[in-house]
Amino acid sequence: MLTRRDFIIRAAGATAAATAAAAYAGAGTAAAVPVSPVTAPGLRTFLDGVLVEQSRVVEWERRRISVAAARLSKDYVGLLRGELDSLIGRYAVAVDDIPAARAALARVRALIGLDGLRELVAAEISASEVGTRTALAASGGRWAVSVAEIVSDHGSAEGFVDRFNRAKAADDRTVWTDACPDHYIITTGTDGRQEVIEVTGGAVLASRFFVDYTDRARVTVPADPDYPITVAGTASLASGELIGSVCHQFRDEPGGGFRSQLKVAFPASVPSLYIAEHQWHLACEFSNWITAYLR
């Protein structure tokens, strides 16, 4: 049914690298070890208005690394185990060398290549599109919004957004994909839209959509007037159906640094677990993007 295993056989080097990624990620529920400083100091993350320890964001990334490694290495048993761990168990999984694991996943993606990654998840994308259209029909034009906030004690809103926009314009794929293990492809097309293949929220399957940052008129997330700098756009399937939108807003803080309010709209019938889990996705990717900017 799937052609992905045949592709992996042809890309044996990629499989070996994925195995290395899984090894870096660790396994099981071993006793906790000290978390390495993989995000910049001075970051504070708020989910549902509640401050969460940055180590919990790193722990979420650690679990998702094992899931991504399993997907790329075709370890279906490991994939399902990782999904259950990430979505339900929330065990105290040991966090070891996150930078090394990120680098291993980056090597895997580079070895497989864009076309290979698309083939790898083609069946998942087909299935997820059916689910997305079902959710749209059941939502009746209503939307649910996943929100995360990150405060940085350093840098500026304008400086961060400038770097964000330059990376998009330059199609700097490493900047985009390395920020979260659930990112498989993020690339800017000739029309300026971003093609995104990722696992969103609490989904188990990868999805493919296109983000258009010039399409402000159809953004379904209301902007907050207290945040003067906005990065917003729509998300659509390849066939054109609007499936959601993003509205990320930023402001400088009076005492220095800046605050990010990060919002993504999903069809309202999507399970609440998906919305809650995507908060962690936002926390992970933007923590890493802000850290890269500050460094």
CSV table of C-alpha atoms in Angstrom, one decimal, residues 80-262:
chain,number,residue,atom,x,y,z
A,80,LEU,CA,2.9,4.6,18.0
A,81,ARG,CA,4.6,4.2,21.4
A,82,GLY,CA,6.0,7.7,21.1
A,83,GLU,CA,2.7,9.2,20.1
A,84,LEU,CA,1.0,7.6,23.2
A,85,ASP,CA,3.9,8.8,25.4
A,86,SER,CA,3.7,12.3,24.0
A,87,LEU,CA,-0.1,12.7,24.0
A,88,ILE,CA,-1.3,10.7,26.9
A,89,GLY,CA,1.5,9.5,29.2
A,90,ARG,CA,3.5,12.7,29.8
A,91,TYR,CA,6.1,10.6,31.6
A,92,ALA,CA,9.2,12.2,33.1
A,93,VAL,CA,11.3,11.2,30.1
A,94,ALA,CA,15.0,11.9,30.4
A,95,VAL,CA,16.3,14.8,28.4
A,96,ASP,CA,19.8,14.2,27.2
A,97,ASP,CA,21.6,15.8,24.2
A,98,ILE,CA,18.9,17.7,22.5
A,99,PRO,CA,21.3,19.6,20.2
A,100,ALA,CA,22.8,16.4,19.0
A,101,ALA,CA,19.4,14.9,18.4
A,102,ARG,CA,18.3,18.0,16.4
A,103,ALA,CA,21.4,17.7,14.3
A,104,ALA,CA,20.7,14.0,13.6
A,105,LEU,CA,17.2,14.7,12.5
A,106,ALA,CA,18.5,17.5,10.3
A,107,ARG,CA,20.9,15.1,8.6
A,108,VAL,CA,18.0,12.6,8.0
A,109,ARG,CA,15.9,15.2,6.4
A,110,ALA,CA,18.7,16.4,4.2
A,111,LEU,CA,19.6,12.8,3.1
A,112,ILE,CA,16.0,12.0,2.3
A,113,GLY,CA,15.4,15.3,0.5
A,114,LEU,CA,12.2,17.1,-0.2
A,115,ASP,CA,10.8,14.7,-2.8
A,116,GLY,CA,11.6,11.7,-0.5
A,117,LEU,CA,10.0,13.3,2.5
A,118,ARG,CA,6.8,14.0,0.5
A,119,GLU,CA,6.7,10.4,-0.6
A,120,LEU,CA,7.5,9.2,2.9
A,121,VAL,CA,4.3,10.9,4.3
A,122,ALA,CA,2.1,10.8,1.2
A,123,ALA,CA,-0.4,8.3,2.6
A,124,GLU,CA,-0.6,10.2,5.9
A,125,ILE,CA,-1.3,13.4,4.1
A,126,SER,CA,-4.1,11.8,2.1
A,127,ALA,CA,-5.7,10.5,5.2
A,128,SER,CA,-5.3,13.8,7.1
A,129,GLU,CA,-6.9,15.8,4.3
A,130,VAL,CA,-10.0,13.6,4.6
A,131,GLY,CA,-10.1,14.3,8.3
A,132,THR,CA,-9.5,18.0,7.8
A,133,ARG,CA,-12.4,18.3,5.3
A,134,THR,CA,-14.6,16.4,7.7
A,135,ALA,CA,-13.7,18.7,10.5
A,136,LEU,CA,-14.4,21.8,8.3
A,137,ALA,CA,-17.8,20.5,7.4
A,138,ALA,CA,-18.7,19.8,11.0
A,139,SER,CA,-17.4,23.2,12.2
A,140,GLY,CA,-19.8,25.4,10.2
A,141,GLY,CA,-17.3,28.2,9.7
A,142,ARG,CA,-16.4,28.3,13.4
A,143,TRP,CA,-12.8,28.3,14.6
A,144,ALA,CA,-10.9,27.2,17.8
A,145,VAL,CA,-7.7,29.1,18.6
A,146,SER,CA,-4.5,27.6,20.1
A,147,VAL,CA,-2.6,30.3,22.0
A,148,ALA,CA,0.9,30.5,23.5
A,149,GLU,CA,2.8,33.5,24.9
A,150,ILE,CA,6.6,33.8,25.2
A,151,VAL,CA,8.4,36.7,26.9
A,152,SER,CA,12.1,37.3,26.3
A,153,ASP,CA,14.1,39.4,28.6
A,154,HIS,CA,16.4,40.4,25.7
A,155,GLY,CA,16.0,41.5,22.0
A,156,SER,CA,13.2,43.4,20.4
A,157,ALA,CA,10.0,42.6,18.7
A,158,GLU,CA,11.1,44.3,15.5
A,159,GLY,CA,14.5,42.5,15.5
A,160,PHE,CA,12.9,39.1,15.9
A,161,VAL,CA,10.2,39.7,13.3
A,162,ASP,CA,12.8,41.0,10.8
A,163,ARG,CA,14.8,37.8,11.2
A,164,PHE,CA,11.6,35.7,10.9
A,165,ASN,CA,10.6,37.5,7.7
A,166,ARG,CA,14.1,37.3,6.2
A,167,ALA,CA,14.3,33.6,6.8
A,168,LYS,CA,11.0,33.1,5.0
A,169,ALA,CA,12.0,35.3,2.1
A,170,ALA,CA,15.4,33.5,1.7
A,171,ASP,CA,13.7,30.1,2.0
A,172,ASP,CA,16.1,29.2,4.8
A,173,ARG,CA,14.8,25.7,5.3
A,174,THR,CA,17.1,24.8,8.2
A,175,VAL,CA,15.8,27.7,10.3
A,176,TRP,CA,12.3,26.6,9.8
A,177,THR,CA,12.5,22.8,10.0
A,178,ASP,CA,15.0,22.6,12.9
A,179,ALA,CA,12.8,24.6,15.3
A,180,CYS,CA,10.5,21.6,16.0
A,181,PRO,CA,10.8,17.9,15.5
A,182,ASP,CA,7.3,17.8,14.0
A,183,HIS,CA,8.4,20.0,11.1
A,184,TYR,CA,9.2,17.8,8.1
A,185,ILE,CA,9.1,20.4,5.3
A,186,ILE,CA,8.8,24.1,5.4
A,187,THR,CA,9.8,25.8,2.2
A,188,THR,CA,8.9,29.1,0.4
A,189,GLY,CA,7.6,28.6,-3.1
A,190,THR,CA,7.9,31.0,-6.1
A,191,ASP,CA,4.5,32.4,-5.3
A,192,GLY,CA,5.7,33.5,-1.8
A,193,ARG,CA,3.5,30.9,0.0
A,194,GLN,CA,5.1,28.5,2.5
A,195,GLU,CA,4.5,24.8,1.9
A,196,VAL,CA,4.3,23.2,5.3
A,197,ILE,CA,4.4,19.4,6.1
A,198,GLU,CA,4.2,18.9,9.8
A,199,VAL,CA,2.3,17.1,12.6
A,200,THR,CA,0.0,19.8,14.0
A,201,GLY,CA,-1.4,19.9,17.5
A,202,GLY,CA,-2.3,16.4,18.9
A,203,ALA,CA,-2.6,14.9,15.4
A,204,VAL,CA,-0.9,11.5,14.8
A,205,LEU,CA,-0.7,11.9,11.0
A,206,ALA,CA,1.3,14.5,9.1
A,207,SER,CA,-0.6,17.1,7.2
A,208,ARG,CA,0.3,19.4,4.2
A,209,PHE,CA,-0.9,22.9,3.8
A,210,PHE,CA,0.1,26.3,2.4
A,211,VAL,CA,0.5,29.4,4.5
A,212,ASP,CA,-0.1,32.7,2.7
A,213,TYR,CA,1.2,35.7,4.7
A,214,THR,CA,-0.2,38.2,2.1
A,215,ASP,CA,-3.8,37.0,2.6
A,216,ARG,CA,-4.7,39.1,5.6
A,217,ALA,CA,-8.4,39.6,4.7
A,218,ARG,CA,-9.4,36.0,5.4
A,219,VAL,CA,-7.5,35.6,8.7
A,220,THR,CA,-10.0,34.3,11.2
A,221,VAL,CA,-8.0,35.2,14.4
A,222,PRO,CA,-8.8,38.7,15.7
A,223,ALA,CA,-5.7,40.9,16.2
A,224,ASP,CA,-4.9,42.3,19.6
A,225,PRO,CA,-4.4,46.1,19.4
A,226,ASP,CA,-1.9,46.0,22.2
A,227,TYR,CA,0.6,44.3,19.9
A,228,PRO,CA,1.8,46.6,17.1
A,229,ILE,CA,3.8,44.1,15.1
A,230,THR,CA,1.8,41.3,13.4
A,231,VAL,CA,2.7,38.3,11.3
A,232,ALA,CA,-0.6,36.8,10.0
A,233,GLY,CA,-1.8,34.7,7.1
A,234,THR,CA,-4.1,31.9,6.0
A,235,ALA,CA,-3.6,28.2,5.8
A,236,SER,CA,-5.1,26.3,2.9
A,237,LEU,CA,-5.0,22.8,1.4
A,238,ALA,CA,-3.3,22.4,-1.9
A,239,SER,CA,-6.8,22.4,-3.5
A,240,GLY,CA,-7.4,25.8,-2.0
A,241,GLU,CA,-9.8,25.2,0.9
A,242,LEU,CA,-9.2,27.5,3.8
A,243,ILE,CA,-8.4,25.3,6.9
A,244,GLY,CA,-7.2,27.8,9.4
A,245,SER,CA,-5.0,30.9,9.9
A,246,VAL,CA,-2.2,32.2,12.0
A,247,CYS,CA,-1.9,35.5,13.9
A,248,HIS,CA,1.4,36.0,15.7
A,249,GLN,CA,1.8,39.3,17.4
A,250,PHE,CA,4.8,41.0,19.1
A,251,ARG,CA,5.5,44.0,21.3
A,252,ASP,CA,8.5,45.4,23.2
A,253,GLU,CA,8.3,45.3,27.0
A,254,PRO,CA,8.8,48.4,29.1
A,255,GLY,CA,11.7,46.9,31.0
A,256,GLY,CA,13.4,45.5,28.0
A,257,GLY,CA,12.9,42.5,25.8
A,258,PHE,CA,9.7,41.6,24.0
A,259,ARG,CA,6.5,39.6,24.3
A,260,SER,CA,5.1,37.2,21.7
A,261,GLN,CA,1.4,36.3,21.5
A,262,LEU,CA,1.2,33.3,19.1
